[in-house]
């Protein structure tokens, strides 16, 4: 009896919690392709697509998967997987974690046609109609899964002491420094709350020199953190600040907030209210509103933490139902 070929998941990032959580359910092996130097500038990022394409194709030919999942964007990752599919006939599934909300990636040459030739996953039901109209395919919906609490590494660490933080006294803003995030508004909120430290994670190189010079003194930049340190920092935060300017976005920081049952302050949008119901504190992307939301979250932390626990249970149930439907539809065991 021949052994069933495995499925693999291709990700052109340093780390993605969504993939780490969903991969065991899909029984896929996931591969991350990333170079530290690519964060230096957009030019370096573009150059990195060349070795990533070569490495991805080498990985695919070496592993000979029966099915390939690829996180989209970036579009060149989709190109590499589609080329392998064209050569071998292997099916592929595009996990569009932010792709369909970002026209830049969708408008690359043949991107929509390539997406339509495979299967697609989107992270919330609000994106289904958009995909049906623009790509002409009905996508699967699978929201972000949540790391199981007993599996999340929360360890003793000197990290808080090293960066001058006290447990439950700081705001964690798990930023990616992208255009969809209201960074200036967060800096304005920090100026209104000088007694509270705002901790921002991710590669500092992505911030412009002008923005770095204008940071208020209570902003703490950690740089990119290994997963253990990131978990520790999140677990000890008093408030999670999770913001976006764009509709249609599922906030990855909310998955951590649910995992650690942290009070969350979230941008008030149709999609966020649809996904997270009444459980976070909703704010406008304005300094005064953000500052007021943070103050409220600190004052009502215990009640909001209970709400995040309830939201976690509801979200986990929905995620399991969605991923089970996906597996059955793809013929996965």
Tab-separated table of C-alpha atoms in Angstrom:
chain	number	residue	atom	x	y	z
A	1	UNK	CA	0.000	0.000	0.000
A	2	UNK	CA	1.533	3.328	-1.112
A	3	UNK	CA	2.088	6.066	1.409
A	4	UNK	CA	-0.117	9.138	1.012
A	5	UNK	CA	1.868	12.122	-0.191
A	6	UNK	CA	1.935	15.056	2.168
A	7	UNK	CA	0.674	18.584	1.678
A	8	UNK	CA	2.917	21.552	2.326
A	9	UNK	CA	2.388	25.223	3.144
A	10	UNK	CA	4.622	27.883	1.562
A	11	UNK	CA	5.055	31.184	3.424
A	12	UNK	CA	7.327	34.040	2.356
A	13	UNK	CA	7.577	35.583	5.811
A	14	UNK	CA	9.652	35.201	8.948
A	15	UNK	CA	6.722	33.860	10.935
A	16	UNK	CA	2.936	33.659	10.672
A	17	UNK	CA	0.817	32.551	13.632
A	18	UNK	CA	-2.126	31.786	11.327
A	19	UNK	CA	-0.084	29.156	9.508
A	20	UNK	CA	1.339	27.641	12.686
A	21	UNK	CA	-2.169	27.146	14.080
A	22	UNK	CA	-3.925	25.871	10.955
A	23	UNK	CA	-1.143	23.572	9.674
A	24	UNK	CA	-1.699	20.763	12.224
A	25	UNK	CA	-5.419	20.645	11.364
A	26	UNK	CA	-4.585	20.350	7.657
A	27	UNK	CA	-1.695	17.964	8.397
A	28	UNK	CA	0.650	20.080	6.316
A	29	UNK	CA	4.339	20.714	6.721
A	30	UNK	CA	5.030	24.434	6.528
A	31	UNK	CA	8.104	26.150	5.125
A	32	UNK	CA	9.090	29.753	5.819
A	33	UNK	CA	11.285	31.635	3.353
A	34	UNK	CA	12.851	34.785	4.746
A	35	UNK	CA	16.159	36.675	4.788
A	36	UNK	CA	17.032	39.163	7.563
A	37	UNK	CA	18.474	41.636	5.055
A	38	UNK	CA	15.198	41.950	3.129
A	39	UNK	CA	13.758	44.355	5.735
A	40	UNK	CA	16.359	47.057	5.001
A	41	UNK	CA	14.373	48.601	2.137
A	42	UNK	CA	11.772	47.944	-0.546
A	43	UNK	CA	14.589	47.297	-3.019
A	44	UNK	CA	16.051	44.581	-0.813
A	45	UNK	CA	12.557	43.125	-0.381
A	46	UNK	CA	12.130	42.954	-4.174
A	47	UNK	CA	15.572	41.383	-4.620
A	48	UNK	CA	14.683	38.726	-2.034
A	49	UNK	CA	11.958	37.404	-4.334
A	50	UNK	CA	14.619	35.899	-6.610
A	51	UNK	CA	16.277	33.536	-4.078
A	52	UNK	CA	12.880	32.874	-2.494
A	53	UNK	CA	11.506	31.701	-5.835
A	54	UNK	CA	14.487	29.389	-6.350
A	55	UNK	CA	14.274	28.046	-2.784
A	56	UNK	CA	10.518	27.518	-3.054
A	57	UNK	CA	10.841	25.542	-6.281
A	58	UNK	CA	13.672	23.472	-4.792
A	59	UNK	CA	11.467	22.758	-1.774
A	60	UNK	CA	8.536	21.717	-3.947
A	61	UNK	CA	10.547	19.431	-6.213
A	62	UNK	CA	12.288	17.871	-3.224
A	63	UNK	CA	9.105	17.197	-1.230
A	64	UNK	CA	6.787	16.355	-4.169
A	65	UNK	CA	3.590	17.322	-2.287
A	66	UNK	CA	0.144	16.149	-3.307
A	67	UNK	CA	-1.302	19.591	-2.497
A	68	UNK	CA	0.334	22.982	-1.976
A	69	UNK	CA	-0.970	25.783	0.220
A	70	UNK	CA	0.591	29.182	-0.405
A	71	UNK	CA	0.066	32.329	1.606
A	72	UNK	CA	-0.883	35.242	-0.615
A	73	UNK	CA	0.524	37.895	-0.834
A	74	UNK	CA	3.148	38.319	-2.070
A	75	UNK	CA	2.231	37.574	-5.665
A	76	UNK	CA	5.699	36.174	-6.614
A	77	UNK	CA	5.115	33.337	-4.115
A	78	UNK	CA	1.899	32.554	-5.985
A	79	UNK	CA	3.813	32.639	-9.286
A	80	UNK	CA	6.339	30.093	-7.995
A	81	UNK	CA	3.658	27.675	-6.785
A	82	UNK	CA	1.587	28.095	-9.959
A	83	UNK	CA	4.667	27.346	-12.087
A	84	UNK	CA	5.258	24.144	-10.136
A	85	UNK	CA	1.590	23.251	-10.554
A	86	UNK	CA	1.807	23.864	-14.305
A	87	UNK	CA	4.796	21.520	-14.549
A	88	UNK	CA	3.430	18.753	-12.326
A	89	UNK	CA	-0.363	19.081	-12.288
A	90	UNK	CA	-0.397	19.354	-8.469
A	91	UNK	CA	-3.282	21.365	-7.028
A	92	UNK	CA	-2.701	24.535	-5.036
A	93	UNK	CA	-4.702	26.583	-2.545
A	94	UNK	CA	-4.065	30.292	-1.966
A	95	UNK	CA	-4.541	31.406	1.614
A	96	UNK	CA	-5.368	35.063	1.089
A	97	UNK	CA	-4.641	36.413	4.545
A	98	UNK	CA	-4.596	40.038	3.315
A	99	UNK	CA	-4.247	39.671	-0.434
A	100	UNK	CA	-7.790	40.433	-1.525
A	101	UNK	CA	-7.866	43.627	0.551
A	102	UNK	CA	-4.689	44.938	-1.103
A	103	UNK	CA	-5.146	45.877	-4.762
A	104	UNK	CA	-1.388	46.207	-5.262
A	105	UNK	CA	-0.935	42.443	-5.063
A	106	UNK	CA	-4.141	41.601	-6.913
A	107	UNK	CA	-3.174	43.766	-9.892
A	108	UNK	CA	0.087	42.004	-10.663
A	109	UNK	CA	0.162	40.376	-14.099
A	110	UNK	CA	-2.160	37.325	-14.279
A	111	UNK	CA	-2.586	37.274	-10.487
A	112	UNK	CA	-6.384	36.935	-10.600
A	113	UNK	CA	-6.257	34.245	-13.313
A	114	UNK	CA	-3.727	32.231	-11.321
A	115	UNK	CA	-5.793	32.554	-8.161
A	116	UNK	CA	-8.866	31.359	-10.073
A	117	UNK	CA	-7.079	28.243	-11.348
A	118	UNK	CA	-6.610	27.000	-7.807
A	119	UNK	CA	-8.700	27.178	-4.679
A	120	UNK	CA	-8.846	30.224	-2.421
A	121	UNK	CA	-9.261	30.785	1.312
A	122	UNK	CA	-10.294	34.101	2.809
A	123	UNK	CA	-10.409	34.893	6.516
A	124	UNK	CA	-13.904	36.316	6.849
A	125	UNK	CA	-17.286	36.145	5.151
A	126	UNK	CA	-17.232	39.842	4.208
A	127	UNK	CA	-14.631	39.039	1.531
A	128	UNK	CA	-16.589	36.298	-0.261
A	129	UNK	CA	-18.564	38.610	-2.545
A	130	UNK	CA	-15.450	40.649	-3.335
A	131	UNK	CA	-13.598	37.508	-4.454
A	132	UNK	CA	-16.556	36.213	-6.451
A	133	UNK	CA	-16.738	39.507	-8.346
A	134	UNK	CA	-13.021	40.131	-8.900
A	135	UNK	CA	-11.557	36.624	-9.223
A	136	UNK	CA	-14.681	34.730	-10.385
A	137	UNK	CA	-14.280	31.942	-7.854
A	138	UNK	CA	-16.102	31.049	-4.645
A	139	UNK	CA	-13.566	30.975	-1.815
A	140	UNK	CA	-13.535	28.976	1.382
A	141	UNK	CA	-13.794	30.963	4.598
A	142	UNK	CA	-11.433	30.042	7.448
A	143	UNK	CA	-10.869	32.629	10.140
A	144	UNK	CA	-7.577	32.769	12.016
A	145	UNK	CA	-7.228	29.969	14.516
A	146	UNK	CA	-6.135	30.595	18.093
A	147	UNK	CA	-3.097	28.988	19.665
A	148	UNK	CA	-4.200	26.571	22.366
A	149	UNK	CA	-3.349	28.042	25.724
A	150	UNK	CA	-1.438	25.021	26.948
A	151	UNK	CA	0.673	25.085	23.771
A	152	UNK	CA	1.560	28.770	23.899
A	153	UNK	CA	4.995	29.174	25.388
A	154	UNK	CA	4.792	31.555	28.347
A	155	UNK	CA	8.095	31.307	30.145
A	156	UNK	CA	10.023	33.173	32.773
A	157	UNK	CA	12.062	35.905	31.157
A	158	UNK	CA	14.095	38.977	32.033
A	159	UNK	CA	12.669	40.738	28.975
A	160	UNK	CA	10.406	43.111	30.919
A	161	UNK	CA	13.270	44.217	33.147
A	162	UNK	CA	15.546	44.682	30.150
A	163	UNK	CA	13.169	47.118	28.454
A	164	UNK	CA	11.860	48.732	31.626
A	165	UNK	CA	8.319	47.364	31.770
A	166	UNK	CA	6.063	46.299	34.637
A	167	UNK	CA	3.523	43.457	34.174
A	168	UNK	CA	-0.005	44.587	33.236
A	169	UNK	CA	1.052	48.258	33.148
A	170	UNK	CA	1.820	48.731	29.450
A	171	UNK	CA	0.003	48.757	26.110
A	172	UNK	CA	1.168	46.270	23.488
A	173	UNK	CA	0.709	47.359	19.875
A	174	UNK	CA	1.753	44.345	17.729
A	175	UNK	CA	2.389	46.480	14.682
A	176	UNK	CA	3.780	45.620	11.284
A	177	UNK	CA	4.358	49.319	10.452
A	178	UNK	CA	2.255	49.006	7.301
A	179	UNK	CA	0.180	51.711	5.637
A	180	UNK	CA	-3.099	50.262	6.904
A	181	UNK	CA	-2.113	51.019	10.514
A	182	UNK	CA	-2.854	54.455	12.043
A	183	UNK	CA	0.664	54.950	13.378
A	184	UNK	CA	0.596	58.737	13.735
A	185	UNK	CA	-2.698	58.463	15.590
A	186	UNK	CA	-1.174	55.920	18.000
A	187	UNK	CA	1.766	58.256	18.610
A	188	UNK	CA	-0.756	61.022	19.313
A	189	UNK	CA	-2.568	58.772	21.820
A	190	UNK	CA	0.758	58.007	23.512
A	191	UNK	CA	1.370	61.736	23.962
A	192	UNK	CA	-2.025	62.012	25.676
A	193	UNK	CA	-1.077	59.179	28.062
A	194	UNK	CA	2.550	59.957	28.983
A	195	UNK	CA	2.357	57.786	32.120
A	196	UNK	CA	1.725	54.617	30.067
A	197	UNK	CA	4.322	52.876	27.921
A	198	UNK	CA	3.318	51.809	24.411
A	199	UNK	CA	5.300	48.799	23.232
A	200	UNK	CA	5.576	48.224	19.477
A	201	UNK	CA	6.941	45.002	18.042
A	202	UNK	CA	8.307	44.350	14.539
A	203	UNK	CA	11.324	45.343	12.492
A	204	UNK	CA	12.331	48.895	13.397
A	205	UNK	CA	13.866	49.301	9.931
A	206	UNK	CA	10.366	49.645	8.496
A	207	UNK	CA	9.814	52.970	10.294
A	208	UNK	CA	10.921	56.067	8.403
A	209	UNK	CA	13.690	58.215	9.878
A	210	UNK	CA	11.235	61.101	10.242
A	211	UNK	CA	8.826	58.912	12.194
A	212	UNK	CA	11.584	57.616	14.476
A	213	UNK	CA	12.669	61.165	15.286
A	214	UNK	CA	9.125	62.210	16.205
A	215	UNK	CA	8.354	59.310	18.550
A	216	UNK	CA	7.076	60.321	21.997
A	217	UNK	CA	9.360	59.147	24.850
A	218	UNK	CA	6.868	56.547	26.142
A	219	UNK	CA	7.000	54.524	22.888
A	220	UNK	CA	9.162	51.400	23.237
A	221	UNK	CA	10.418	49.706	20.059
A	222	UNK	CA	11.440	46.094	20.654
A	223	UNK	CA	12.352	45.105	17.122
A	224	UNK	CA	11.321	41.661	15.893
A	225	UNK	CA	10.925	39.191	18.765
A	226	UNK	CA	11.322	35.451	18.798
A	227	UNK	CA	7.999	33.733	19.439
A	228	UNK	CA	8.759	32.916	23.087
A	229	UNK	CA	9.613	36.542	23.919
A	230	UNK	CA	6.626	37.814	21.940
A	231	UNK	CA	4.286	35.490	23.844
A	232	UNK	CA	5.776	36.569	27.157
A	233	UNK	CA	5.372	40.246	26.272
A	234	UNK	CA	1.769	39.727	25.157
A	235	UNK	CA	0.814	37.631	28.181
A	236	UNK	CA	2.007	40.386	30.531
A	237	UNK	CA	0.473	43.358	28.690
A	238	UNK	CA	-2.283	45.321	30.391
A	239	UNK	CA	-3.990	46.174	27.102
A	240	UNK	CA	-3.613	44.971	23.505
A	241	UNK	CA	-3.969	47.733	20.900
A	242	UNK	CA	-5.030	46.251	17.561
A	243	UNK	CA	-5.800	48.796	14.854
A	244	UNK	CA	-6.317	49.090	11.114
A	245	UNK	CA	-7.629	51.716	8.727
A	246	UNK	CA	-9.060	49.182	6.286
A	247	UNK	CA	-12.306	47.268	6.100
A	248	UNK	CA	-12.163	43.554	5.295
A	249	UNK	CA	-9.124	42.967	7.531
A	250	UNK	CA	-8.942	40.272	10.175
A	251	UNK	CA	-6.610	41.514	12.889
A	252	UNK	CA	-3.964	38.925	13.699
A	253	UNK	CA	-3.266	40.667	16.996
A	254	UNK	CA	-6.791	39.793	18.100
A	255	UNK	CA	-5.910	36.108	17.930
A	256	UNK	CA	-3.160	36.689	20.477
A	257	UNK	CA	-5.491	38.844	22.581
A	258	UNK	CA	-7.957	35.950	22.689
A	259	UNK	CA	-5.195	33.431	23.390
A	260	UNK	CA	-3.936	35.448	26.367
A	261	UNK	CA	-7.380	36.795	27.326
A	262	UNK	CA	-6.033	40.338	27.141
A	263	UNK	CA	-8.326	43.385	27.120
A	264	UNK	CA	-8.288	44.651	23.534
A	265	UNK	CA	-8.773	48.088	21.972
A	266	UNK	CA	-9.822	47.730	18.345
A	267	UNK	CA	-10.616	49.981	15.366
A	268	UNK	CA	-14.371	50.464	15.021
A	269	UNK	CA	-15.167	49.045	11.567
A	270	UNK	CA	-17.910	46.864	10.084
A	271	UNK	CA	-15.563	43.887	9.762
A	272	UNK	CA	-14.166	44.134	13.286
A	273	UNK	CA	-17.650	44.346	14.815
A	274	UNK	CA	-18.729	41.368	12.697
A	275	UNK	CA	-15.757	39.268	13.841
A	276	UNK	CA	-15.353	40.320	17.454
A	277	UNK	CA	-18.884	41.344	18.447
A	278	UNK	CA	-19.194	43.307	21.695
A	279	UNK	CA	-16.078	41.975	23.398
A	280	UNK	CA	-13.285	44.508	22.637
A	281	UNK	CA	-13.277	48.261	23.236
A	282	UNK	CA	-13.989	49.932	19.884
A	283	UNK	CA	-12.360	53.257	19.003
A	284	UNK	CA	-12.060	55.661	16.111
A	285	UNK	CA	-8.615	55.898	14.557
A	286	UNK	CA	-8.056	59.237	16.269
A	287	UNK	CA	-5.612	60.033	19.113
A	288	UNK	CA	-8.257	61.145	21.620
A	289	UNK	CA	-10.524	58.159	20.954
A	290	UNK	CA	-7.622	55.682	21.131
A	291	UNK	CA	-6.401	57.202	24.411
A	292	UNK	CA	-9.901	57.070	25.914
A	293	UNK	CA	-10.311	53.452	24.847
A	294	UNK	CA	-6.995	52.484	26.424
A	295	UNK	CA	-7.900	54.202	29.703
A	296	UNK	CA	-11.249	52.419	29.747
A	297	UNK	CA	-9.576	49.058	29.066
A	298	UNK	CA	-7.163	49.507	31.961
A	299	UNK	CA	-10.014	50.468	34.306
A	300	UNK	CA	-12.171	47.495	33.264
A	301	UNK	CA	-9.491	44.894	32.592
A	302	UNK	CA	-11.020	41.995	34.538
A	303	UNK	CA	-14.420	42.278	32.833
A	304	UNK	CA	-12.882	42.692	29.382
A	305	UNK	CA	-10.585	39.711	29.953
A	306	UNK	CA	-13.634	37.561	30.713
A	307	UNK	CA	-15.191	38.780	27.484
A	308	UNK	CA	-12.105	37.803	25.487
A	309	UNK	CA	-12.295	34.334	27.031
A	310	UNK	CA	-15.904	34.027	25.830
A	311	UNK	CA	-14.978	35.307	22.378
A	312	UNK	CA	-12.175	32.766	22.234
A	313	UNK	CA	-14.585	29.864	22.797
A	314	UNK	CA	-16.948	31.117	20.078
A	315	UNK	CA	-14.102	31.755	17.632
A	316	UNK	CA	-12.491	28.350	18.189
A	317	UNK	CA	-15.797	26.606	17.467
A	318	UNK	CA	-16.256	28.571	14.240
A	319	UNK	CA	-12.665	27.947	13.164
A	320	UNK	CA	-12.978	24.182	13.710
A	321	UNK	CA	-16.197	24.021	11.677
A	322	UNK	CA	-14.648	26.019	8.842
A	323	UNK	CA	-11.409	24.051	8.675
A	324	UNK	CA	-13.336	20.745	8.792
A	325	UNK	CA	-15.415	21.862	5.796
A	326	UNK	CA	-12.225	22.874	3.973
A	327	UNK	CA	-10.602	19.480	4.562
A	328	UNK	CA	-13.652	17.565	3.364
A	329	UNK	CA	-13.927	19.724	0.251
A	330	UNK	CA	-10.255	19.238	-0.617
A	331	UNK	CA	-10.392	15.506	0.053
A	332	UNK	CA	-7.888	15.688	2.892
A	333	UNK	CA	-7.849	12.945	5.548
